[in-house]
Amino acid sequence: MNVNGTPTRTIRPAPAARAVDIIDQTALPHDFRWLRLASLAEAAHAIRSMQVRGAPLIGVTAAYGVALALTVHADDATLRQAVATLAATRPTAVNLHWALARIAAHLAPLPEAQRADAAWAEAAAIAEEDVAQCRAIGTHGLALLRPLAGRRGRLQLMTHCNAGWLATVDHGTALAPIYAAFDAGIPVHVWVSETRPRNQGLLTAWELAQHGVPHTVIADNAAGLLLARGEVDAVIVGADRIAANGDVANKVGTYLKALAAYAADVPFFVAAPRSTIDFACASGADIPIEEREGDEVRVVHGRDDAGQPAAVRQLPASEAVANPAFDVTRANLVAAIISERGSAPASTDGLLSLYPEERRG
Ligand SMILES: CSC[C@H]1O[C@H](OP(=O)(O)O)[C@H](O)[C@@H]1O
């Protein structure tokens, strides 16, 4: 996508410099800056701290983290350690674990002398696949949105968190069909949920503003009113892990929006590439839910009136808080899964209709 008119992706490999550059998403929406990762430790920290975030993008970043590690040492112990270090950063997004399993399986049979170059090439291949798959999600998602347009002046959409191009290498997942509809000339407006406590909705607002897509930022708790009032034609979100039965793990608060959409008879779509679907995970009950640091709830980070970074402690450090980063939406609340291969019901048969090669027995 474009930043100030310049085509930009979220990650830029620099193998010659033994580094990879990522957009520092903890600085957005106020500052746009690149961050250079030059070691396994820096890649792991970037994922854990959410300098880089988004299910597909953390998978790609982890793959480059393995390349950074093997550029220094390419023995089996280093490969195992790199995979273990990166796998420990965040548990829920299966994309991270899928990418690590894929690059490890690709590198293990190779002679040590060939592993570094092969790691950079495989990480780049995973990144390019993500770009193509997210572009296709936009096309297939547009096919679902187009029939909903025309009911009123603008197609009224709602999303949660950030599942735009910032969460992928390019195009995004949930936002890809929105960009596709906007670029096709369909009048759209997006209700953007701020998504406490890390406020990834502000990243979505930044993205949409960059592309010129009309939008309105709302408090998370306002979504139910808008849905009940009939001000939303469809909800479209991303996913961090889709279980084999169609249950969906996504940013915390997604489930509440799915319940409100169901009560308001508004279609609730989930957009995700193949790397987000975990056929080895039977149902949402088996998806690990990341619990993050309590200060993400206790402390609000923003800007003061002078535009300087400011952190406001809302609660004493001793105050007990819970901070689950994701929740699980049961498949029966999901109108369709949108992937690079098309759309299908959120069910075992639906997912297998998209990926028949995964059918066992
Ligand atoms: C394109 S899916 C992005 C997905 O990842 C986000 O989580 P986080 O910001 O914690 O990495 C959120 O769940 C999005 O839906």
CSV table of C-alpha atoms and ligand atoms in Angstrom, one decimal:
chain,number,residue,atom,x,y,z
A,1,MET,CA,0.0,0.0,0.0
A,2,ASN,CA,1.1,3.6,-0.2
A,3,VAL,CA,2.5,5.9,2.6
A,4,ASN,CA,2.2,9.5,1.6
A,5,GLY,CA,1.9,8.3,-2.0
A,6,THR,CA,4.9,6.0,-1.9
A,7,PRO,CA,4.4,2.3,-2.4
A,8,THR,CA,5.4,0.7,0.9
A,9,ARG,CA,5.5,-2.8,2.4
A,10,THR,CA,5.7,-3.5,6.1
A,11,ILE,CA,9.0,-5.3,6.0
A,12,ARG,CA,12.2,-4.7,3.9
A,13,PRO,CA,14.9,-7.4,4.0
A,14,ALA,CA,18.6,-6.3,3.7
A,15,PRO,CA,20.5,-9.6,3.5
A,16,ALA,CA,23.8,-7.8,2.5
A,17,ALA,CA,23.5,-5.8,5.7
A,18,ARG,CA,22.5,-8.9,7.6
A,19,ALA,CA,19.4,-7.0,8.7
A,20,VAL,CA,15.7,-6.6,8.0
A,21,ASP,CA,13.8,-3.3,8.4
A,22,ILE,CA,10.2,-3.2,9.8
A,23,ILE,CA,7.8,-0.3,10.4
A,24,ASP,CA,7.8,0.4,14.2
A,25,GLN,CA,4.1,0.0,14.9
A,26,THR,CA,4.4,1.2,18.5
A,27,ALA,CA,5.3,4.7,17.0
A,28,LEU,CA,2.2,4.8,14.8
A,29,PRO,CA,-0.2,6.6,14.3
A,30,HIS,CA,1.9,9.6,15.4
A,31,ASP,CA,5.3,8.8,13.8
A,32,PHE,CA,6.1,6.7,10.8
A,33,ARG,CA,9.6,5.2,11.3
A,34,TRP,CA,11.6,2.2,10.2
A,35,LEU,CA,13.3,0.0,12.7
A,36,ARG,CA,16.3,-2.1,11.8
A,37,LEU,CA,16.5,-5.7,13.2
A,38,ALA,CA,20.0,-7.1,13.0
A,39,SER,CA,19.8,-10.1,15.3
A,40,LEU,CA,17.6,-13.0,16.4
A,41,ALA,CA,17.2,-11.2,19.8
A,42,GLU,CA,16.0,-8.0,18.1
A,43,ALA,CA,13.6,-9.9,15.9
A,44,ALA,CA,12.2,-11.7,18.9
A,45,HIS,CA,11.9,-8.5,20.9
A,46,ALA,CA,10.1,-6.7,18.0
A,47,ILE,CA,7.5,-9.5,17.9
A,48,ARG,CA,7.0,-9.8,21.6
A,49,SER,CA,6.8,-6.0,22.2
A,50,MET,CA,4.5,-5.6,19.2
A,51,GLN,CA,6.8,-3.2,17.3
A,52,VAL,CA,5.8,-5.6,14.6
A,53,ARG,CA,2.4,-7.2,14.9
A,54,GLY,CA,-0.4,-8.9,13.0
A,55,ALA,CA,-0.7,-12.6,12.5
A,56,PRO,CA,0.7,-12.9,9.0
A,57,LEU,CA,3.4,-10.3,9.5
A,58,ILE,CA,4.8,-11.9,12.7
A,59,GLY,CA,5.1,-15.1,10.8
A,60,VAL,CA,7.1,-13.4,8.1
A,61,THR,CA,9.2,-11.6,10.6
A,62,ALA,CA,9.9,-14.8,12.5
A,63,ALA,CA,11.1,-16.4,9.2
A,64,TYR,CA,13.5,-13.5,8.8
A,65,GLY,CA,14.5,-13.9,12.4
A,66,VAL,CA,15.7,-17.4,11.6
A,67,ALA,CA,17.7,-16.0,8.6
A,68,LEU,CA,19.3,-13.4,10.9
A,69,ALA,CA,20.3,-16.2,13.4
A,70,LEU,CA,21.7,-18.5,10.7
A,71,THR,CA,23.7,-15.7,9.1
A,72,VAL,CA,25.9,-15.9,12.2
A,73,HIS,CA,25.9,-19.6,12.8
A,74,ALA,CA,24.1,-22.2,10.7
A,75,ASP,CA,24.5,-25.4,12.8
A,76,ASP,CA,21.6,-27.5,14.0
A,77,ALA,CA,21.7,-26.2,17.5
A,78,THR,CA,21.5,-22.6,16.3
A,79,LEU,CA,18.5,-23.5,14.1
A,80,ARG,CA,16.7,-25.2,17.0
A,81,GLN,CA,17.5,-22.3,19.3
A,82,ALA,CA,16.3,-19.7,16.9
A,83,VAL,CA,13.0,-21.5,16.3
A,84,ALA,CA,12.4,-22.0,20.0
A,85,THR,CA,13.2,-18.3,20.8
A,86,LEU,CA,10.8,-17.0,18.2
A,87,ALA,CA,8.1,-19.6,18.9
A,88,ALA,CA,8.1,-18.4,22.6
A,89,THR,CA,7.3,-14.8,21.6
A,90,ARG,CA,3.5,-15.1,21.1
A,91,PRO,CA,1.3,-18.2,21.3
A,92,THR,CA,-2.0,-17.4,19.6
A,93,ALA,CA,-1.2,-16.5,15.9
A,94,VAL,CA,-0.6,-19.8,14.3
A,95,ASN,CA,1.1,-18.0,11.4
A,96,LEU,CA,4.2,-17.6,13.5
A,97,HIS,CA,4.4,-21.3,14.3
A,98,TRP,CA,3.5,-22.2,10.7
A,99,ALA,CA,6.3,-20.1,9.3
A,100,LEU,CA,8.8,-21.4,11.8
A,101,ALA,CA,7.9,-25.0,11.0
A,102,ARG,CA,8.1,-24.4,7.3
A,103,ILE,CA,11.5,-22.7,7.3
A,104,ALA,CA,13.0,-25.2,9.7
A,105,ALA,CA,11.8,-28.1,7.5
A,106,HIS,CA,13.3,-26.3,4.5
A,107,LEU,CA,16.7,-25.7,6.1
A,108,ALA,CA,17.3,-28.8,8.2
A,109,PRO,CA,18.2,-31.1,5.3
A,110,LEU,CA,20.6,-28.5,3.8
A,111,PRO,CA,24.4,-28.4,4.4
A,112,GLU,CA,25.3,-25.7,6.9
A,113,ALA,CA,27.1,-23.7,4.2
A,114,GLN,CA,23.9,-23.3,2.2
A,115,ARG,CA,21.5,-22.5,5.1
A,116,ALA,CA,21.9,-18.8,5.5
A,117,ASP,CA,21.2,-17.9,1.8
A,118,ALA,CA,18.4,-20.5,1.8
A,119,ALA,CA,16.9,-18.9,4.9
A,120,TRP,CA,16.8,-15.4,3.4
A,121,ALA,CA,15.3,-16.9,0.2
A,122,GLU,CA,12.6,-18.9,2.0
A,123,ALA,CA,11.6,-15.9,4.2
A,124,ALA,CA,11.3,-13.8,1.1
A,125,ALA,CA,9.1,-16.6,-0.5
A,126,ILE,CA,6.8,-16.6,2.5
A,127,ALA,CA,6.5,-12.8,2.3
A,128,GLU,CA,5.7,-12.9,-1.4
A,129,GLU,CA,3.1,-15.6,-0.9
A,130,ASP,CA,1.5,-13.4,1.8
A,131,VAL,CA,1.3,-10.5,-0.6
A,132,ALA,CA,-0.4,-12.6,-3.3
A,133,GLN,CA,-2.8,-14.2,-0.9
A,134,CYS,CA,-3.9,-11.0,0.7
A,135,ARG,CA,-4.5,-9.4,-2.7
A,136,ALA,CA,-6.7,-12.4,-3.5
A,137,ILE,CA,-8.5,-12.1,-0.2
A,138,GLY,CA,-9.4,-8.6,-1.4
A,139,THR,CA,-10.9,-9.9,-4.6
A,140,HIS,CA,-12.9,-12.6,-3.0
A,141,GLY,CA,-14.0,-10.4,-0.2
A,142,LEU,CA,-15.2,-7.7,-2.7
A,143,ALA,CA,-17.5,-10.4,-4.2
A,144,LEU,CA,-19.2,-10.7,-0.8
A,145,LEU,CA,-19.4,-7.0,-0.2
A,146,ARG,CA,-20.6,-5.9,-3.6
A,147,PRO,CA,-24.1,-7.3,-3.2
A,148,LEU,CA,-24.5,-5.4,0.1
A,149,ALA,CA,-23.7,-2.1,-1.5
A,150,GLY,CA,-26.5,0.2,-2.7
A,151,ARG,CA,-28.8,-0.4,0.2
A,152,ARG,CA,-28.0,3.1,1.3
A,153,GLY,CA,-25.7,6.0,0.3
A,154,ARG,CA,-22.6,4.2,1.4
A,155,LEU,CA,-21.7,0.6,2.3
A,156,GLN,CA,-21.4,0.8,6.1
A,157,LEU,CA,-18.7,-1.6,7.4
A,158,MET,CA,-17.3,-2.2,10.8
A,159,THR,CA,-13.9,-3.7,11.7
A,160,HIS,CA,-12.0,-4.5,14.9
A,161,CYS,CA,-8.3,-4.1,15.7
A,162,ASN,CA,-6.0,-3.8,12.7
A,163,ALA,CA,-6.1,-6.4,10.0
A,164,GLY,CA,-4.9,-4.1,7.3
A,165,TRP,CA,-1.7,-4.0,5.4
A,166,LEU,CA,0.2,-3.2,8.6
A,167,ALA,CA,-0.7,-6.6,9.9
A,168,THR,CA,0.6,-8.4,6.7
A,169,VAL,CA,3.3,-7.7,4.2
A,170,ASP,CA,0.9,-5.8,2.0
A,171,HIS,CA,-2.9,-5.4,1.2
A,172,GLY,CA,-4.1,-6.8,4.6
A,173,THR,CA,-6.8,-9.3,5.3
A,174,ALA,CA,-10.0,-7.8,6.7
A,175,LEU,CA,-9.1,-4.4,5.1
A,176,ALA,CA,-8.2,-5.9,1.7
A,177,PRO,CA,-11.9,-6.2,0.6
A,178,ILE,CA,-12.5,-2.7,1.9
A,179,TYR,CA,-9.6,-1.3,-0.1
A,180,ALA,CA,-10.9,-3.3,-3.1
A,181,ALA,CA,-14.4,-2.0,-2.8
A,182,PHE,CA,-13.1,1.6,-2.4
A,183,ASP,CA,-10.8,1.3,-5.4
A,184,ALA,CA,-13.7,-0.2,-7.4
A,185,GLY,CA,-15.7,3.0,-6.8
A,186,ILE,CA,-18.1,1.6,-4.3
A,187,PRO,CA,-18.9,4.3,-1.7
A,188,VAL,CA,-17.8,2.9,1.7
A,189,HIS,CA,-17.5,4.0,5.3
A,190,VAL,CA,-15.8,2.1,8.0
A,191,TRP,CA,-16.6,2.1,11.7
A,192,VAL,CA,-13.2,1.6,13.3
A,193,SER,CA,-13.1,0.2,16.8
A,194,GLU,CA,-10.2,1.6,18.8
A,195,THR,CA,-9.5,-1.8,20.3
A,196,ARG,CA,-8.3,-1.3,23.9
A,197,PRO,CA,-5.8,-1.8,25.4
A,198,ARG,CA,-3.2,-1.5,22.6
A,199,ASN,CA,-5.5,0.6,20.4
A,200,GLN,CA,-4.7,-1.1,17.1
A,201,GLY,CA,-7.8,0.5,15.7
A,202,LEU,CA,-5.8,3.7,15.5
A,203,LEU,CA,-3.5,1.9,13.1
A,204,THR,CA,-6.5,1.0,11.0
A,205,ALA,CA,-7.6,4.7,11.1
A,206,TRP,CA,-4.1,5.7,10.0
A,207,GLU,CA,-4.2,3.2,7.1
A,208,LEU,CA,-7.6,4.2,5.9
A,209,ALA,CA,-6.7,7.9,6.1
A,210,GLN,CA,-3.6,7.2,4.0
A,211,HIS,CA,-5.8,5.6,1.3
A,212,GLY,CA,-8.6,8.1,1.6
A,213,VAL,CA,-11.2,5.7,2.8
A,214,PRO,CA,-13.9,7.5,4.9
A,215,HIS,CA,-14.0,6.2,8.5
A,216,THR,CA,-15.1,7.0,12.0
A,217,VAL,CA,-13.2,5.8,15.1
A,218,ILE,CA,-15.4,4.6,17.9
A,219,ALA,CA,-15.0,3.3,21.4
A,220,ASP,CA,-15.1,-0.4,21.5
A,221,ASN,CA,-18.3,-0.3,23.6
A,222,ALA,CA,-20.1,1.7,21.0
A,223,ALA,CA,-20.2,-1.1,18.4
A,224,GLY,CA,-23.3,-2.7,19.9
A,225,LEU,CA,-25.4,0.4,19.6
A,226,LEU,CA,-24.4,1.0,16.0
A,227,LEU,CA,-25.2,-2.6,15.1
A,228,ALA,CA,-28.5,-2.5,16.9
A,229,ARG,CA,-29.4,0.8,15.2
A,230,GLY,CA,-29.0,-0.8,11.8
A,231,GLU,CA,-26.0,1.4,10.9
A,232,VAL,CA,-23.8,-1.5,9.8
A,233,ASP,CA,-24.1,-3.6,6.7
A,234,ALA,CA,-21.4,-6.0,7.5
A,235,VAL,CA,-18.6,-6.6,10.0
A,236,ILE,CA,-15.3,-7.8,8.7
A,237,VAL,CA,-12.3,-8.8,10.9
A,238,GLY,CA,-9.0,-10.7,10.6
A,239,ALA,CA,-8.0,-13.8,12.5
A,240,ASP,CA,-5.0,-15.1,14.4
A,241,ARG,CA,-6.0,-18.8,14.3
A,242,ILE,CA,-8.9,-20.5,12.7
A,243,ALA,CA,-9.6,-24.0,14.1
A,244,ALA,CA,-10.5,-27.0,11.9
A,245,ASN,CA,-14.2,-26.6,12.8
A,246,GLY,CA,-14.3,-22.9,11.8
A,247,ASP,CA,-13.9,-21.3,15.3
A,248,VAL,CA,-12.0,-18.1,15.1
A,249,ALA,CA,-9.4,-16.6,17.5
A,250,ASN,CA,-8.9,-12.9,17.0
A,251,LYS,CA,-8.2,-9.8,19.0
A,252,VAL,CA,-10.1,-9.6,22.2
A,253,GLY,CA,-13.4,-7.9,21.7
A,254,THR,CA,-14.1,-9.7,18.4
A,255,TYR,CA,-16.5,-12.2,20.1
A,256,LEU,CA,-18.6,-9.4,21.5
A,257,LYS,CA,-18.9,-7.8,18.1
A,258,ALA,CA,-19.9,-11.2,16.6
A,259,LEU,CA,-22.6,-11.6,19.2
A,260,ALA,CA,-23.9,-8.1,18.6
A,261,ALA,CA,-23.8,-8.6,14.8
A,262,TYR,CA,-25.7,-11.9,15.2
A,263,ALA,CA,-28.3,-10.3,17.3
A,264,ALA,CA,-28.7,-7.5,14.7
A,265,ASP,CA,-28.7,-10.0,11.8
A,266,VAL,CA,-25.6,-8.4,10.3
A,267,PRO,CA,-23.2,-10.7,8.4
A,268,PHE,CA,-19.9,-11.2,10.3
A,269,PHE,CA,-17.0,-12.0,7.9
A,270,VAL,CA,-13.5,-13.3,8.8
A,271,ALA,CA,-10.7,-12.8,6.4
A,272,ALA,CA,-7.5,-14.8,6.6
A,273,PRO,CA,-4.9,-16.6,4.4
A,274,ARG,CA,-4.1,-20.3,4.6
A,275,SER,CA,-1.3,-19.6,7.1
A,276,THR,CA,-3.9,-18.6,9.7
A,277,ILE,CA,-5.9,-21.9,9.4
A,278,ASP,CA,-4.8,-24.6,11.8
A,279,PHE,CA,-6.2,-27.9,10.7
A,280,ALA,CA,-4.4,-29.6,13.5
A,281,CYS,CA,-6.5,-27.6,16.0
A,282,ALA,CA,-9.9,-29.2,16.4
A,283,SER,CA,-11.8,-26.3,17.9
A,284,GLY,CA,-11.5,-22.9,19.5
A,285,ALA,CA,-11.2,-24.5,22.9
A,286,ASP,CA,-7.8,-25.7,21.8
A,287,ILE,CA,-6.4,-22.3,20.8
A,288,PRO,CA,-3.9,-20.8,23.3
A,289,ILE,CA,-4.9,-17.3,24.4
A,290,GLU,CA,-2.0,-14.9,25.0
A,291,GLU,CA,-2.1,-13.1,28.3
A,292,ARG,CA,-0.1,-9.9,28.1
A,293,GLU,CA,1.5,-7.6,30.7
A,294,GLY,CA,-1.0,-5.9,33.0
A,295,ASP,CA,0.5,-2.4,32.4
A,296,GLU,CA,-1.0,-2.5,29.0
A,297,VAL,CA,-4.3,-2.0,30.8
A,298,ARG,CA,-3.0,0.1,33.7
A,299,VAL,CA,-1.1,2.6,31.6
A,300,VAL,CA,-2.4,4.6,28.6
A,301,HIS,CA,0.3,5.7,26.1
A,302,GLY,CA,-0.4,8.6,23.9
A,303,ARG,CA,0.7,12.2,23.2
A,304,ASP,CA,0.4,15.3,25.4
A,305,ASP,CA,-0.9,18.6,24.2
A,306,ALA,CA,2.5,19.5,22.9
A,307,GLY,CA,2.5,16.3,20.8
A,308,GLN,CA,5.1,14.7,23.0
A,309,PRO,CA,4.9,11.0,23.9
A,310,ALA,CA,3.1,10.7,27.2
A,311,ALA,CA,2.1,7.7,29.4
A,312,VAL,CA,-0.6,8.1,32.0
A,313,ARG,CA,-0.8,5.5,34.7
A,314,GLN,CA,-4.6,5.0,35.2
A,315,LEU,CA,-4.2,2.4,37.9
A,316,PRO,CA,-1.7,1.7,40.7
A,317,ALA,CA,0.9,-1.0,39.8
A,318,SER,CA,-0.5,-3.1,42.5
A,319,GLU,CA,-4.0,-3.1,41.0
A,320,ALA,CA,-5.0,-6.6,39.7
A,321,VAL,CA,-5.9,-6.6,36.0
A,322,ALA,CA,-6.5,-9.3,33.4
A,323,ASN,CA,-5.2,-8.8,29.9
A,324,PRO,CA,-6.1,-11.6,27.5
A,325,ALA,CA,-5.1,-10.4,24.0
A,326,PHE,CA,-7.5,-12.6,22.1
A,327,ASP,CA,-10.9,-14.3,22.3
A,328,VAL,CA,-12.6,-17.0,20.4
A,329,THR,CA,-15.7,-16.6,18.2
A,330,ARG,CA,-17.7,-19.8,17.7
A,331,ALA,CA,-18.1,-20.8,14.0
A,332,ASN,CA,-21.9,-20.4,14.1
A,333,LEU,CA,-21.5,-16.7,14.5
A,334,VAL,CA,-19.4,-16.3,11.4
A,335,ALA,CA,-21.2,-15.8,8.1
A,336,ALA,CA,-18.2,-16.8,5.9
A,337,ILE,CA,-14.4,-17.3,6.0
A,338,ILE,CA,-12.7,-15.3,3.2
A,339,SER,CA,-9.3,-16.7,2.1
A,340,GLU,CA,-7.1,-16.5,-1.0
A,341,ARG,CA,-9.0,-19.4,-2.5
A,342,GLY,CA,-12.5,-17.9,-2.1
A,343,SER,CA,-15.1,-17.8,0.6
A,344,ALA,CA,-16.8,-20.6,2.4
A,345,PRO,CA,-18.9,-21.3,5.5
A,346,ALA,CA,-17.1,-21.4,8.8
A,347,SER,CA,-17.2,-25.1,9.2
A,348,THR,CA,-15.0,-28.2,8.7
A,349,ASP,CA,-16.6,-28.9,5.4
A,350,GLY,CA,-16.4,-25.2,4.4
A,351,LEU,CA,-12.6,-25.1,5.2
A,352,LEU,CA,-12.0,-28.4,3.4
A,353,SER,CA,-13.9,-27.1,0.4
A,354,LEU,CA,-11.3,-24.4,0.2
A,355,TYR,CA,-8.4,-26.7,1.0
A,356,PRO,CA,-9.4,-30.2,-0.2
A,357,GLU,CA,-5.7,-31.3,0.1
A,358,GLU,CA,-6.2,-31.2,3.9
A,359,ARG,CA,-9.0,-33.8,3.8
A,360,ARG,CA,-7.9,-36.9,5.7
A,361,GLY,CA,-9.3,-40.4,5.1
B,1,LIG,C1,-4.3,-9.8,9.6
B,1,LIG,S1,-4.7,-10.6,11.1
B,1,LIG,C2,-4.2,-9.5,12.3
B,1,LIG,C3,-4.7,-9.9,13.6
B,1,LIG,O1,-3.6,-9.8,14.5
B,1,LIG,C4,-3.9,-8.8,15.5
B,1,LIG,O2,-3.3,-9.1,16.7
B,1,LIG,P1,-2.1,-8.3,17.3
B,1,LIG,O3,-2.3,-6.8,16.9
B,1,LIG,O4,-2.1,-8.6,18.8
B,1,LIG,O5,-0.9,-8.9,16.6
B,1,LIG,C5,-5.4,-8.8,15.5
B,1,LIG,O6,-5.9,-10.0,16.2
B,1,LIG,C6,-5.7,-8.9,14.1
B,1,LIG,O7,-7.0,-9.3,13.8
